[in-house]
Every structure is written in structure tokens, then in C-alpha cells.
Coordinates of C-alpha atoms in Angstrom, one line a residue:
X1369 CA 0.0 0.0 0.0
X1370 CA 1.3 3.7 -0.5
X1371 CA 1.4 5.8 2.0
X1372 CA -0.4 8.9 1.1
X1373 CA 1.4 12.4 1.8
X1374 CA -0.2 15.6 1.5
X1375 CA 2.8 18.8 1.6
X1376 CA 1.8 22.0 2.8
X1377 CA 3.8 25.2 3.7
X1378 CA 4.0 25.8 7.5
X1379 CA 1.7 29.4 7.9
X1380 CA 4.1 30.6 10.7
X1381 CA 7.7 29.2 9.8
X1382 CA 6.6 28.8 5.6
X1383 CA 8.8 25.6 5.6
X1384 CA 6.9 22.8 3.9
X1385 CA 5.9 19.4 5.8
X1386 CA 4.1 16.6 5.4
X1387 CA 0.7 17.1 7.4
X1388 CA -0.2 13.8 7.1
X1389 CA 3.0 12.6 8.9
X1390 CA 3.2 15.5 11.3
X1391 CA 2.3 15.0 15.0
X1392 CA -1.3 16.8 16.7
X1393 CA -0.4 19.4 19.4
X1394 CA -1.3 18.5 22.9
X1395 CA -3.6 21.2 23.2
X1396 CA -7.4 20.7 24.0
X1397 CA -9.1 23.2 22.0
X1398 CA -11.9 22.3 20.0
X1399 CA -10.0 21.8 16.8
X1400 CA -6.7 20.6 17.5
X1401 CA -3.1 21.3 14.9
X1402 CA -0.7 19.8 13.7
X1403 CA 3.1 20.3 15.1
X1404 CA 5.8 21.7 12.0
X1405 CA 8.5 19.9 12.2
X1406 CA 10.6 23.0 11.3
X1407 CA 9.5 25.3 13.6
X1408 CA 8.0 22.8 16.2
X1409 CA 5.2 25.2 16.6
X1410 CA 1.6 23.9 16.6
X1411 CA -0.3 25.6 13.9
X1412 CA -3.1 27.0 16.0
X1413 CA -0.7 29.7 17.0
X1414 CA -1.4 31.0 13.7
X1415 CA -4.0 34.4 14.1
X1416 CA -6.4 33.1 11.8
X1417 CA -6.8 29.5 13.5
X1418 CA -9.5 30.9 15.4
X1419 CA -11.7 32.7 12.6
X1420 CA -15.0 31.0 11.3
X1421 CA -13.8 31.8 7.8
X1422 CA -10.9 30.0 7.7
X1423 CA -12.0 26.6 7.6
X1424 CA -14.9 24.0 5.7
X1425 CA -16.0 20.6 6.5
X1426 CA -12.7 18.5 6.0
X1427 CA -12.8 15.8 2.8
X1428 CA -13.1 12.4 3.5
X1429 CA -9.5 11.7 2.4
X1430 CA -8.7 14.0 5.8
X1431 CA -11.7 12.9 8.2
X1432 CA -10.2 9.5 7.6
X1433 CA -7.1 10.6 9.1
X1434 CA -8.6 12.6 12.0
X1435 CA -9.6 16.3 10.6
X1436 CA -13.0 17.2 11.2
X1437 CA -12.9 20.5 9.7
X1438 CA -10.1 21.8 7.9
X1439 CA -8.5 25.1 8.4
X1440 CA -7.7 27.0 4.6
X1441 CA -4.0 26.8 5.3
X1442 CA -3.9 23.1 4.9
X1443 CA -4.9 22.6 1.4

């Protein structure tokens, strides 16, 4: 089977990772981030993590590996 990897740029370092691969914070907000491996900073440190606008309902390709929703950043 391949192993599926979907590269995005970090919004707060702008170093590209693999979000797929990348770790979920530890933090218990409603919508947990992932952790950039660069930067080591979850991404819900980012200003817009918290606005309505920023996010839709996740596709099933990422609800299958955990997202909910998905904030705009990770596409």
C-alpha cells in the first residue's frame, strides 16, 4: 500500500511538511493542529486558526485521518 502524503507550507515558519505525517499538538481546543517539524510550533498559534472563515468541512480523504474540519492553510 502507498502511504499517502499531502505537503503543505507551515503558515508561521513557511517551511513545507508533510501534514499527514506531522504530530497533533497537545492542546485541548476544539480543533486541534498539527506540530511543524521545522518550527516545532503547533499551527493554532497562527491568528487566523480561530476565525470561522478560515475553515470548511474536511474531505473524506482528511476525516479518515482525524480532521474534522479543515483550516484553509492546509490545502
Amino acid at each position: 500500500m502507498r502511504k499517502v502524503r499531502h505537503y503543505v507550507p507551515c503558515p508561521l515558519c513557511q517551511e513545507p511538511f508533510d501534514l499527514f505525517a506531522a504530530i497533533w499538538c497537545e492542546h485541548l481546543d476544539e480543533e486541534p493542529s498539527k506540530v511543524c517539524p521545522s518550527c516545532r510550533r503547533c499551527v493554532c498559534a497562527h491568528p487566523a486558526y480561530r476565525e470561522p472563515n478560515f475553515w470548511k468541512e474536511a474531505p473524506a480523504a482528511f476525516q479518515q485521518r482525524g480532521f474534522h474540519r479543515l483550516f484553509l492553510y492546509y490545502l
